[in-house]
Amino acid sequence: MTERLLFAFYGDDFTGSTDAMEALTIHGLRTVLFLEVPTEELLDEFENVQCIGIAGTARAKSRYGMREELLPIYEKLDEINPQYIHYKTCSTFDSSPETGSIGYAADLAREYFKHQQYPVLAAVPQLGRYTVFGQHFAKMNEQIYRLDRHPVVSKHPITPMIEADLKVHLMEQTNQSVGNINVLEIEGGVTEKTAESVDEEIIIYDALKEEHLDEFANQVTNTNRNESQFLIGSSGVEYALGKLWGDPSYVEDTTQNSTEDNRILVVSGSVSEITSDQMAQAVSDGFHIEQIPYYYFGYDELPQDFLIKVTELIEEKKKVILYTADGPNDPAIEKMKEHVNDTNDIGYTIGHDLGVWTKKIIENCHLDRVIISGGDTSGFVTKELEIYALELLSSISPGAPLCVAYSKNEIFNEMQIALKGGQLGGKDFYKRVMTCK
């Protein structure tokens, strides 16, 4: 790679990473999302790339696990030296001091990107995510909720968001000082209180509408620097910078979208109410749903009789959804916790097993198109499928595109895959992926 890379991001979960890739690609910036730390040889396989991403699983990990994962990635990104490096979080900022700590990710970044402020943008108005006076809000079913009162996010089984003030939330995770540039200052063009005049090490930017993203983009790009600028936040960062840098005449190429296979497998590790609604709609659209018994988890191998059953269902029903829980109130969630016997490991256990089982099912059925629902689940599944990179094929729904996969395994190479976060996608998302041409 001869020219300096414009932008690189690390996504702390996989569906969030495809969301960020999509936001850049739809603005005409060729973006490749890597599922492992890319070597120089791997980077050279892709021509005319302006932006890269590295998808990870830090959101599901302890501080020890985060350190093990993030330090080699930060080191590689520092070596590549793009103009901007983004630590991509979920747009609902799901995290805690113990699991997926965004503050700790910022602390680790200080080992490489030292003498600079870290701008934070959690808002994505395009996805119904807003920050006002540091308080974060999220839309669900056309209703906007403050984060601590959101019916799904506030009840997340691993990282429930019980604090809507992002400054307070971050200060529980890091000893770095945290400030806020509020919506009134942004409306005024951030003339009196610019990021440079603020003493805090981490600066949270409000954003209520897309014009506020424009102001954010102007602020973080207003200086030329030799070292990479480190940024934190949602795909609002990519929407903001993509619009600033991109080609307004870009038109999506859909020539690669078609597949002659009319079968599709959905694997869901998401417990969100939105995913539950999508499954209900999918049943109306002719999908067959099958819950994986909680007591199958923790043993790697899927029982042979269940594997045969799923294989036969795909051949007979064509459209099959395998899921762990139907919404946040499914009794299977508590039973799963008791079965796994360690809440800190539940995300790993579910994700790892779903990854191993999905690989086996695809090998048996030779599927061309699959959907994975759940950010953490997506990370584990793609790892098992030996997928090393993704590019966008079609923008099915904001934040949840259909992608082409590049895999070291011939069975999965150039397979089409949609990775959907629990909170994303319209009600008929599964049908839209199924019928995408």
CSV table of C-alpha atoms in Angstrom, one decimal:
chain,number,residue,atom,x,y,z
A,1,MET,CA,0.0,0.0,0.0
A,2,THR,CA,1.9,3.0,-1.3
A,3,GLU,CA,-0.4,6.0,-0.5
A,4,ARG,CA,-1.2,6.9,3.1
A,5,LEU,CA,-4.5,5.3,4.1
A,6,LEU,CA,-7.2,7.9,4.8
A,7,PHE,CA,-9.1,6.1,7.6
A,8,ALA,CA,-9.1,2.9,9.6
A,9,PHE,CA,-11.4,1.7,12.3
A,10,TYR,CA,-11.6,-1.1,14.8
A,11,GLY,CA,-15.1,-2.3,15.6
A,12,ASP,CA,-15.7,-3.7,19.1
A,13,ASP,CA,-18.3,-6.1,17.6
A,14,PHE,CA,-18.9,-7.5,14.1
A,15,THR,CA,-22.3,-6.1,13.2
A,16,GLY,CA,-21.1,-2.6,14.3
A,17,SER,CA,-18.1,-3.1,12.0
A,18,THR,CA,-20.3,-3.8,8.9
A,19,ASP,CA,-22.4,-0.8,9.9
A,20,ALA,CA,-19.2,1.4,9.8
A,21,MET,CA,-18.1,-0.2,6.5
A,22,GLU,CA,-21.5,0.6,5.0
A,23,ALA,CA,-21.4,4.2,6.1
A,24,LEU,CA,-18.1,4.8,4.3
A,25,THR,CA,-18.9,2.7,1.2
A,26,ILE,CA,-22.3,4.4,0.4
A,27,HIS,CA,-20.3,7.7,0.2
A,28,GLY,CA,-18.1,6.2,-2.5
A,29,LEU,CA,-15.1,5.4,-0.3
A,30,ARG,CA,-13.8,1.9,-1.1
A,31,THR,CA,-13.7,0.1,2.3
A,32,VAL,CA,-12.5,-3.4,3.1
A,33,LEU,CA,-13.4,-4.8,6.5
A,34,PHE,CA,-10.8,-7.3,7.8
A,35,LEU,CA,-11.7,-9.9,10.3
A,36,GLU,CA,-8.2,-10.3,11.5
A,37,VAL,CA,-5.2,-8.0,11.8
A,38,PRO,CA,-4.1,-7.6,8.1
A,39,THR,CA,-0.6,-8.2,7.0
A,40,GLU,CA,1.0,-6.0,4.3
A,41,GLU,CA,0.5,-8.9,1.9
A,42,LEU,CA,-3.2,-9.1,2.7
A,43,LEU,CA,-3.5,-5.3,2.3
A,44,ASP,CA,-1.9,-5.5,-1.1
A,45,GLU,CA,-4.5,-7.9,-2.3
A,46,PHE,CA,-7.0,-5.1,-2.4
A,47,GLU,CA,-6.4,-2.2,-4.9
A,48,ASN,CA,-7.5,1.4,-4.6
A,49,VAL,CA,-8.7,1.0,-1.0
A,50,GLN,CA,-9.2,4.3,0.9
A,51,CYS,CA,-10.4,2.9,4.2
A,52,ILE,CA,-10.1,-0.3,6.2
A,53,GLY,CA,-11.7,-1.7,9.2
A,54,ILE,CA,-10.8,-4.5,11.6
A,55,ALA,CA,-13.7,-6.3,13.2
A,56,GLY,CA,-13.3,-7.5,16.7
A,57,THR,CA,-15.1,-8.8,19.8
A,58,ALA,CA,-13.9,-6.5,22.6
A,59,ARG,CA,-17.4,-5.5,23.5
A,60,ALA,CA,-17.9,-9.1,24.9
A,61,LYS,CA,-14.6,-9.3,26.7
A,62,SER,CA,-13.2,-8.6,30.1
A,63,ARG,CA,-10.4,-6.1,30.6
A,64,TYR,CA,-7.8,-8.8,30.3
A,65,GLY,CA,-9.4,-10.1,27.1
A,66,MET,CA,-9.6,-6.5,25.7
A,67,ARG,CA,-5.9,-5.9,26.4
A,68,GLU,CA,-5.0,-9.2,24.7
A,69,GLU,CA,-7.0,-8.3,21.6
A,70,LEU,CA,-6.5,-4.5,21.4
A,71,LEU,CA,-2.8,-4.0,21.9
A,72,PRO,CA,-1.7,-5.9,18.7
A,73,ILE,CA,-4.4,-4.1,16.7
A,74,TYR,CA,-3.4,-0.7,18.0
A,75,GLU,CA,0.2,-1.5,17.3
A,76,LYS,CA,-0.6,-2.5,13.7
A,77,LEU,CA,-2.8,0.6,13.1
A,78,ASP,CA,0.0,2.8,14.5
A,79,GLU,CA,2.4,1.1,12.1
A,80,ILE,CA,0.0,1.6,9.1
A,81,ASN,CA,-0.4,5.2,10.2
A,82,PRO,CA,-3.7,6.2,8.6
A,83,GLN,CA,-4.8,9.8,9.0
A,84,TYR,CA,-7.6,8.8,11.4
A,85,ILE,CA,-8.1,5.8,13.6
A,86,HIS,CA,-11.6,5.1,15.0
A,87,TYR,CA,-12.5,2.8,17.9
A,88,LYS,CA,-16.0,1.9,16.8
A,89,THR,CA,-18.5,1.3,19.5
A,90,CYS,CA,-22.2,0.3,19.5
A,91,SER,CA,-24.4,3.3,18.9
A,92,THR,CA,-26.1,2.6,22.2
A,93,PHE,CA,-22.6,2.7,23.9
A,94,ASP,CA,-23.2,-0.7,25.6
A,95,SER,CA,-20.3,-1.3,28.0
A,96,SER,CA,-19.4,-1.6,31.6
A,97,PRO,CA,-16.2,-1.2,33.7
A,98,GLU,CA,-15.8,-5.0,33.6
A,99,THR,CA,-17.1,-5.9,30.1
A,100,GLY,CA,-16.4,-4.2,26.8
A,101,SER,CA,-15.1,-1.1,28.7
A,102,ILE,CA,-14.9,1.8,26.3
A,103,GLY,CA,-13.0,3.8,28.8
A,104,TYR,CA,-10.4,1.0,29.1
A,105,ALA,CA,-10.1,0.9,25.3
A,106,ALA,CA,-9.2,4.6,25.5
A,107,ASP,CA,-6.7,3.9,28.2
A,108,LEU,CA,-5.0,1.2,26.1
A,109,ALA,CA,-5.0,3.6,23.1
A,110,ARG,CA,-2.9,6.1,25.1
A,111,GLU,CA,0.0,3.6,24.9
A,112,TYR,CA,0.2,4.4,21.1
A,113,PHE,CA,-1.7,7.7,20.5
A,114,LYS,CA,-0.4,9.8,23.3
A,115,HIS,CA,-0.5,13.6,23.0
A,116,GLN,CA,-4.0,14.3,21.7
A,117,GLN,CA,-7.6,14.7,22.8
A,118,TYR,CA,-10.0,11.9,21.9
A,119,PRO,CA,-13.2,13.1,20.3
A,120,VAL,CA,-16.3,10.9,21.0
A,121,LEU,CA,-19.4,10.8,18.9
A,122,ALA,CA,-22.0,8.2,20.0
A,123,ALA,CA,-24.9,9.8,18.1
A,124,VAL,CA,-26.1,8.5,14.7
A,125,PRO,CA,-29.3,10.4,13.7
A,126,GLN,CA,-29.6,8.2,10.6
A,127,LEU,CA,-30.1,5.2,13.0
A,128,GLY,CA,-32.2,7.0,15.5
A,129,ARG,CA,-29.4,7.6,18.1
A,130,TYR,CA,-29.0,11.1,19.6
A,131,THR,CA,-26.9,12.8,22.2
A,132,VAL,CA,-28.1,16.1,23.9
A,133,PHE,CA,-26.2,17.8,26.7
A,134,GLY,CA,-24.3,14.5,27.1
A,135,GLN,CA,-27.5,12.5,27.6
A,136,HIS,CA,-27.9,9.6,25.0
A,137,PHE,CA,-31.2,8.6,23.4
A,138,ALA,CA,-32.2,5.7,21.1
A,139,LYS,CA,-35.3,5.2,18.9
A,140,MET,CA,-37.3,2.0,19.0
A,141,ASN,CA,-40.6,1.4,17.2
A,142,GLU,CA,-40.8,5.2,16.4
A,143,GLN,CA,-40.5,6.0,20.1
A,144,ILE,CA,-37.4,7.8,21.4
A,145,TYR,CA,-36.1,6.7,24.8
A,146,ARG,CA,-33.4,8.0,27.1
A,147,LEU,CA,-30.9,5.2,27.3
A,148,ASP,CA,-31.6,4.2,30.9
A,149,ARG,CA,-35.3,4.0,30.2
A,150,HIS,CA,-34.9,2.1,26.8
A,151,PRO,CA,-37.0,-1.1,27.1
A,152,VAL,CA,-34.2,-3.2,25.5
A,153,VAL,CA,-30.8,-1.5,26.0
A,154,SER,CA,-31.5,-0.9,29.7
A,155,LYS,CA,-32.1,-4.6,30.1
A,156,HIS,CA,-29.1,-6.0,28.2
A,157,PRO,CA,-28.2,-9.3,29.9
A,158,ILE,CA,-24.5,-8.5,30.0
A,159,THR,CA,-24.1,-4.7,29.9
A,160,PRO,CA,-27.4,-3.1,30.8
A,161,MET,CA,-27.2,0.7,30.2
A,162,ILE,CA,-28.5,2.1,33.5
A,163,GLU,CA,-26.8,5.5,32.9
A,164,ALA,CA,-27.8,7.8,30.1
A,165,ASP,CA,-25.2,10.5,30.8
A,166,LEU,CA,-22.3,9.5,28.6
A,167,LYS,CA,-19.8,11.6,30.6
A,168,VAL,CA,-20.8,9.8,33.9
A,169,HIS,CA,-20.8,6.5,32.1
A,170,LEU,CA,-17.3,6.9,30.7
A,171,MET,CA,-15.9,8.3,34.0
A,172,GLU,CA,-16.8,5.0,35.6
A,173,GLN,CA,-14.5,3.2,33.1
A,174,THR,CA,-11.5,5.5,33.0
A,175,ASN,CA,-9.5,8.0,35.0
A,176,GLN,CA,-9.1,10.2,32.0
A,177,SER,CA,-10.9,13.5,32.2
A,178,VAL,CA,-14.1,13.7,30.2
A,179,GLY,CA,-15.8,16.8,28.7
A,180,ASN,CA,-18.8,17.6,26.6
A,181,ILE,CA,-19.4,20.0,23.6
A,182,ASN,CA,-23.1,20.4,23.8
A,183,VAL,CA,-25.8,21.0,21.2
A,184,LEU,CA,-26.0,24.7,21.8
A,185,GLU,CA,-22.3,25.1,21.2
A,186,ILE,CA,-22.5,23.0,18.1
A,187,GLU,CA,-25.4,25.0,16.8
A,188,GLY,CA,-23.3,28.1,17.3
A,189,GLY,CA,-20.5,26.6,15.1
A,190,VAL,CA,-18.3,25.7,18.2
A,191,THR,CA,-16.7,29.1,17.9
A,192,GLU,CA,-16.2,30.0,21.6
A,193,LYS,CA,-15.5,26.5,23.0
A,194,THR,CA,-13.5,24.6,20.4
A,195,ALA,CA,-12.1,21.2,21.2
A,196,GLU,CA,-8.6,22.7,21.3
A,197,SER,CA,-9.6,25.1,24.1
A,198,VAL,CA,-11.1,22.3,26.3
A,199,ASP,CA,-8.8,20.8,28.8
A,200,GLU,CA,-10.4,17.3,29.1
A,201,GLU,CA,-8.6,14.3,27.5
A,202,ILE,CA,-11.9,12.9,26.1
A,203,ILE,CA,-14.5,15.1,24.5
A,204,ILE,CA,-18.1,13.9,23.9
A,205,TYR,CA,-19.9,15.7,21.0
A,206,ASP,CA,-23.6,16.1,21.1
A,207,ALA,CA,-25.6,15.5,17.9
A,208,LEU,CA,-29.3,15.7,17.3
A,209,LYS,CA,-29.4,16.0,13.5
A,210,GLU,CA,-27.2,15.3,10.5
A,211,GLU,CA,-26.0,18.9,10.4
A,212,HIS,CA,-24.4,18.3,13.8
A,213,LEU,CA,-22.4,15.5,12.2
A,214,ASP,CA,-21.1,18.0,9.6
A,215,GLU,CA,-19.8,20.2,12.4
A,216,PHE,CA,-18.2,17.2,14.1
A,217,ALA,CA,-16.4,16.3,10.8
A,218,ASN,CA,-15.2,19.9,10.4
A,219,GLN,CA,-13.8,20.0,13.9
A,220,VAL,CA,-11.9,16.7,13.8
A,221,THR,CA,-10.4,17.5,10.4
A,222,ASN,CA,-9.4,21.1,10.9
A,223,THR,CA,-5.7,20.4,11.5
A,224,ASN,CA,-3.1,18.6,9.5
A,225,ARG,CA,-1.1,16.1,11.6
A,226,ASN,CA,1.6,13.5,10.9
A,227,GLU,CA,0.4,11.1,13.6
A,228,SER,CA,-3.0,9.4,13.4
A,229,GLN,CA,-5.9,11.1,15.2
A,230,PHE,CA,-7.7,8.7,17.5
A,231,LEU,CA,-11.6,8.9,17.6
A,232,ILE,CA,-14.2,7.0,19.6
A,233,GLY,CA,-17.8,6.3,18.9
A,234,SER,CA,-20.5,4.9,16.7
A,235,SER,CA,-20.9,4.8,12.9
A,236,GLY,CA,-21.9,8.5,13.2
A,237,VAL,CA,-18.1,9.1,12.8
A,238,GLU,CA,-18.2,7.3,9.4
A,239,TYR,CA,-21.4,9.0,8.3
A,240,ALA,CA,-19.9,12.4,9.2
A,241,LEU,CA,-16.5,11.8,7.6
A,242,GLY,CA,-17.9,9.8,4.7
A,243,LYS,CA,-20.1,12.7,3.7
A,244,LEU,CA,-17.2,15.2,4.0
A,245,TRP,CA,-14.7,13.1,2.0
A,246,GLY,CA,-17.0,11.1,-0.3
A,247,ASP,CA,-18.4,11.3,-3.8
A,248,PRO,CA,-22.0,12.6,-3.8
A,249,SER,CA,-22.6,11.0,-7.3
A,250,TYR,CA,-21.7,7.4,-6.0
A,251,VAL,CA,-24.3,4.7,-7.1
A,252,GLU,CA,-24.2,1.3,-5.5
A,253,ASP,CA,-23.2,-1.6,-7.8
A,254,THR,CA,-25.7,-4.4,-7.4
A,255,THR,CA,-24.4,-6.7,-10.2
A,256,GLN,CA,-22.8,-9.1,-7.7
A,257,ASN,CA,-26.0,-9.5,-5.5
A,258,SER,CA,-27.7,-12.4,-7.3
A,259,THR,CA,-27.7,-16.0,-6.1
A,260,GLU,CA,-29.5,-18.9,-7.6
A,261,ASP,CA,-29.8,-20.6,-4.1
A,262,ASN,CA,-33.3,-20.1,-2.7
A,263,ARG,CA,-32.3,-21.4,0.7
A,264,ILE,CA,-31.2,-19.3,3.6
A,265,LEU,CA,-30.1,-19.9,7.2
A,266,VAL,CA,-30.5,-17.3,9.9
A,267,VAL,CA,-28.6,-17.8,13.2
A,268,SER,CA,-29.6,-15.5,16.0
A,269,GLY,CA,-27.9,-15.0,19.3
A,270,SER,CA,-29.7,-11.7,19.9
A,271,VAL,CA,-32.2,-11.4,22.7
A,272,SER,CA,-33.5,-7.9,21.7
A,273,GLU,CA,-37.2,-7.2,21.3
A,274,ILE,CA,-36.5,-5.9,17.8
A,275,THR,CA,-35.0,-9.2,16.8
A,276,SER,CA,-38.0,-10.9,18.3
A,277,ASP,CA,-40.4,-8.8,16.2
A,278,GLN,CA,-38.3,-9.6,13.1
A,279,MET,CA,-38.6,-13.3,13.8
A,280,ALA,CA,-42.4,-13.0,14.2
A,281,GLN,CA,-42.6,-11.2,10.9
A,282,ALA,CA,-40.3,-13.8,9.3
A,283,VAL,CA,-42.8,-16.6,10.3
A,284,SER,CA,-45.5,-14.6,8.5
A,285,ASP,CA,-43.1,-14.5,5.5
A,286,GLY,CA,-42.8,-18.2,5.4
A,287,PHE,CA,-39.6,-18.8,7.5
A,288,HIS,CA,-39.4,-21.8,9.9
A,289,ILE,CA,-38.0,-21.0,13.4
A,290,GLU,CA,-36.3,-23.5,15.6
A,291,GLN,CA,-35.0,-22.7,19.1
A,292,ILE,CA,-31.7,-24.3,20.2
A,293,PRO,CA,-32.2,-25.8,23.6
A,294,TYR,CA,-30.1,-24.0,26.2
A,295,TYR,CA,-28.7,-27.3,27.5
A,296,TYR,CA,-26.9,-27.9,24.2
A,297,PHE,CA,-24.5,-25.1,24.9
A,298,GLY,CA,-21.1,-25.6,26.6
A,299,TYR,CA,-20.1,-28.8,24.8
A,300,ASP,CA,-18.9,-27.7,21.4
A,301,GLU,CA,-20.6,-30.5,19.5
A,302,LEU,CA,-24.2,-30.1,18.4
A,303,PRO,CA,-26.1,-33.3,19.0
A,304,GLN,CA,-26.2,-35.3,15.8
A,305,ASP,CA,-30.0,-35.7,15.8
A,306,PHE,CA,-30.4,-32.0,16.0
A,307,LEU,CA,-27.9,-31.4,13.2
A,308,ILE,CA,-29.8,-33.8,11.0
A,309,LYS,CA,-33.1,-32.1,11.9
A,310,VAL,CA,-31.7,-28.7,10.9
A,311,THR,CA,-30.2,-30.0,7.7
A,312,GLU,CA,-33.5,-31.6,6.7
A,313,LEU,CA,-35.4,-28.4,7.7
A,314,ILE,CA,-33.3,-26.3,5.3
A,315,GLU,CA,-33.8,-28.7,2.5
A,316,GLU,CA,-37.6,-28.9,3.1
A,317,LYS,CA,-38.5,-25.4,4.4
A,318,LYS,CA,-35.7,-23.5,2.5
A,319,LYS,CA,-35.9,-20.6,5.0
A,320,VAL,CA,-34.8,-21.5,8.5
A,321,ILE,CA,-34.1,-19.4,11.6
A,322,LEU,CA,-32.1,-21.0,14.5
A,323,TYR,CA,-32.3,-18.8,17.7
A,324,THR,CA,-31.3,-18.9,21.3
A,325,ALA,CA,-34.0,-16.7,22.8
A,326,ASP,CA,-37.1,-14.9,21.7
A,327,GLY,CA,-36.8,-11.5,23.2
A,328,PRO,CA,-35.4,-10.2,26.5
A,329,ASN,CA,-38.1,-12.0,28.6
A,330,ASP,CA,-37.6,-15.5,27.2
A,331,PRO,CA,-37.2,-17.9,30.2
A,332,ALA,CA,-34.4,-19.5,28.2
A,333,ILE,CA,-32.1,-16.6,29.2
A,334,GLU,CA,-32.2,-17.3,32.9
A,335,LYS,CA,-31.9,-21.0,32.3
A,336,MET,CA,-28.9,-20.4,30.1
A,337,LYS,CA,-27.2,-18.4,32.8
A,338,GLU,CA,-27.8,-21.2,35.3
A,339,HIS,CA,-26.5,-23.7,32.8
A,340,VAL,CA,-23.3,-21.9,32.0
A,341,ASN,CA,-22.9,-21.0,35.6
A,342,ASP,CA,-20.7,-17.9,35.0
A,343,THR,CA,-22.4,-14.7,33.6
A,344,ASN,CA,-19.0,-13.3,32.5
A,345,ASP,CA,-18.5,-16.3,30.2
A,346,ILE,CA,-22.0,-16.6,28.8
A,347,GLY,CA,-21.4,-14.4,25.8
A,348,TYR,CA,-18.3,-16.4,24.9
A,349,THR,CA,-20.0,-19.7,25.3
A,350,ILE,CA,-23.0,-18.8,23.2
A,351,GLY,CA,-21.0,-17.2,20.5
A,352,HIS,CA,-18.3,-19.9,20.3
A,353,ASP,CA,-20.9,-22.7,20.1
A,354,LEU,CA,-23.1,-20.9,17.5
A,355,GLY,CA,-19.9,-20.4,15.4
A,356,VAL,CA,-18.9,-24.0,15.5
A,357,TRP,CA,-22.5,-25.2,14.8
A,358,THR,CA,-23.1,-22.7,12.0
A,359,LYS,CA,-20.0,-23.9,10.2
A,360,LYS,CA,-21.1,-27.5,10.4
A,361,ILE,CA,-24.6,-26.7,9.1
A,362,ILE,CA,-23.2,-24.6,6.1
A,363,GLU,CA,-20.8,-27.4,5.2
A,364,ASN,CA,-23.6,-29.9,5.3
A,365,CYS,CA,-26.0,-27.8,3.2
A,366,HIS,CA,-23.6,-25.8,0.9
A,367,LEU,CA,-25.5,-22.5,1.4
A,368,ASP,CA,-24.7,-19.4,-0.6
A,369,ARG,CA,-26.4,-16.8,1.7
A,370,VAL,CA,-26.7,-16.6,5.5
A,371,ILE,CA,-27.8,-14.1,8.1
A,372,ILE,CA,-26.2,-13.8,11.6
A,373,SER,CA,-28.2,-11.8,14.1
A,374,GLY,CA,-26.4,-10.4,17.2
A,375,GLY,CA,-23.1,-8.4,17.3
A,376,ASP,CA,-21.2,-10.8,19.5
A,377,THR,CA,-22.5,-13.9,17.8
A,378,SER,CA,-21.4,-12.5,14.4
A,379,GLY,CA,-17.8,-12.2,15.6
A,380,PHE,CA,-17.6,-15.8,16.7
A,381,VAL,CA,-19.4,-17.2,13.6
A,382,THR,CA,-17.2,-15.4,11.1
A,383,LYS,CA,-14.1,-16.5,12.9
A,384,GLU,CA,-15.2,-20.2,12.6
A,385,LEU,CA,-16.0,-19.6,8.9
A,386,GLU,CA,-12.4,-18.4,8.4
A,387,ILE,CA,-13.6,-15.2,6.9
A,388,TYR,CA,-10.8,-12.7,6.7
A,389,ALA,CA,-12.5,-9.8,4.9
A,390,LEU,CA,-15.8,-8.4,3.9
A,391,GLU,CA,-17.0,-5.9,1.3
A,392,LEU,CA,-20.5,-4.4,1.0
A,393,LEU,CA,-22.9,-5.8,-1.6
A,394,SER,CA,-26.2,-4.2,-0.8
A,395,SER,CA,-27.5,-1.7,1.8
A,396,ILE,CA,-30.5,-3.8,2.9
A,397,SER,CA,-31.2,-1.7,6.0
A,398,PRO,CA,-29.1,1.1,7.6
A,399,GLY,CA,-26.3,-0.6,9.6
A,400,ALA,CA,-27.1,-4.1,8.4
A,401,PRO,CA,-25.8,-4.6,4.8
A,402,LEU,CA,-25.5,-7.7,2.8
A,403,CYS,CA,-21.8,-8.4,2.2
A,404,VAL,CA,-19.5,-10.7,0.2
A,405,ALA,CA,-17.1,-12.7,2.3
A,406,TYR,CA,-13.5,-13.6,1.6
A,407,SER,CA,-12.5,-16.8,3.3
A,408,LYS,CA,-9.4,-19.0,3.5
A,409,ASN,CA,-11.8,-21.9,3.2
A,410,GLU,CA,-13.2,-22.5,-0.3
A,411,ILE,CA,-16.6,-23.6,1.0
A,412,PHE,CA,-17.2,-20.1,2.5
A,413,ASN,CA,-15.2,-17.9,0.0
A,414,GLU,CA,-17.5,-15.4,-1.8
A,415,MET,CA,-20.4,-16.5,0.3
A,416,GLN,CA,-23.0,-13.8,0.9
A,417,ILE,CA,-23.5,-12.9,4.5
A,418,ALA,CA,-25.5,-10.3,6.4
A,419,LEU,CA,-24.4,-9.5,10.0
A,420,LYS,CA,-27.2,-7.8,11.9
A,421,GLY,CA,-27.0,-6.1,15.3
A,422,GLY,CA,-29.9,-6.9,17.7
A,423,GLN,CA,-31.2,-3.3,17.5
A,424,LEU,CA,-31.0,-2.9,13.7
A,425,GLY,CA,-32.9,-3.8,10.6
A,426,GLY,CA,-36.6,-3.3,9.7
A,427,LYS,CA,-39.3,-5.7,10.7
A,428,ASP,CA,-39.1,-7.5,7.3
A,429,PHE,CA,-35.3,-7.6,7.3
A,430,TYR,CA,-35.0,-11.4,6.9
A,431,LYS,CA,-37.3,-11.4,3.9
A,432,ARG,CA,-35.5,-8.5,2.3
A,433,VAL,CA,-32.1,-10.3,2.5
A,434,MET,CA,-33.7,-13.4,1.2
A,435,THR,CA,-35.2,-11.7,-1.9
A,436,CYS,CA,-32.3,-9.3,-2.5
A,437,LYS,CA,-31.2,-9.5,-6.2
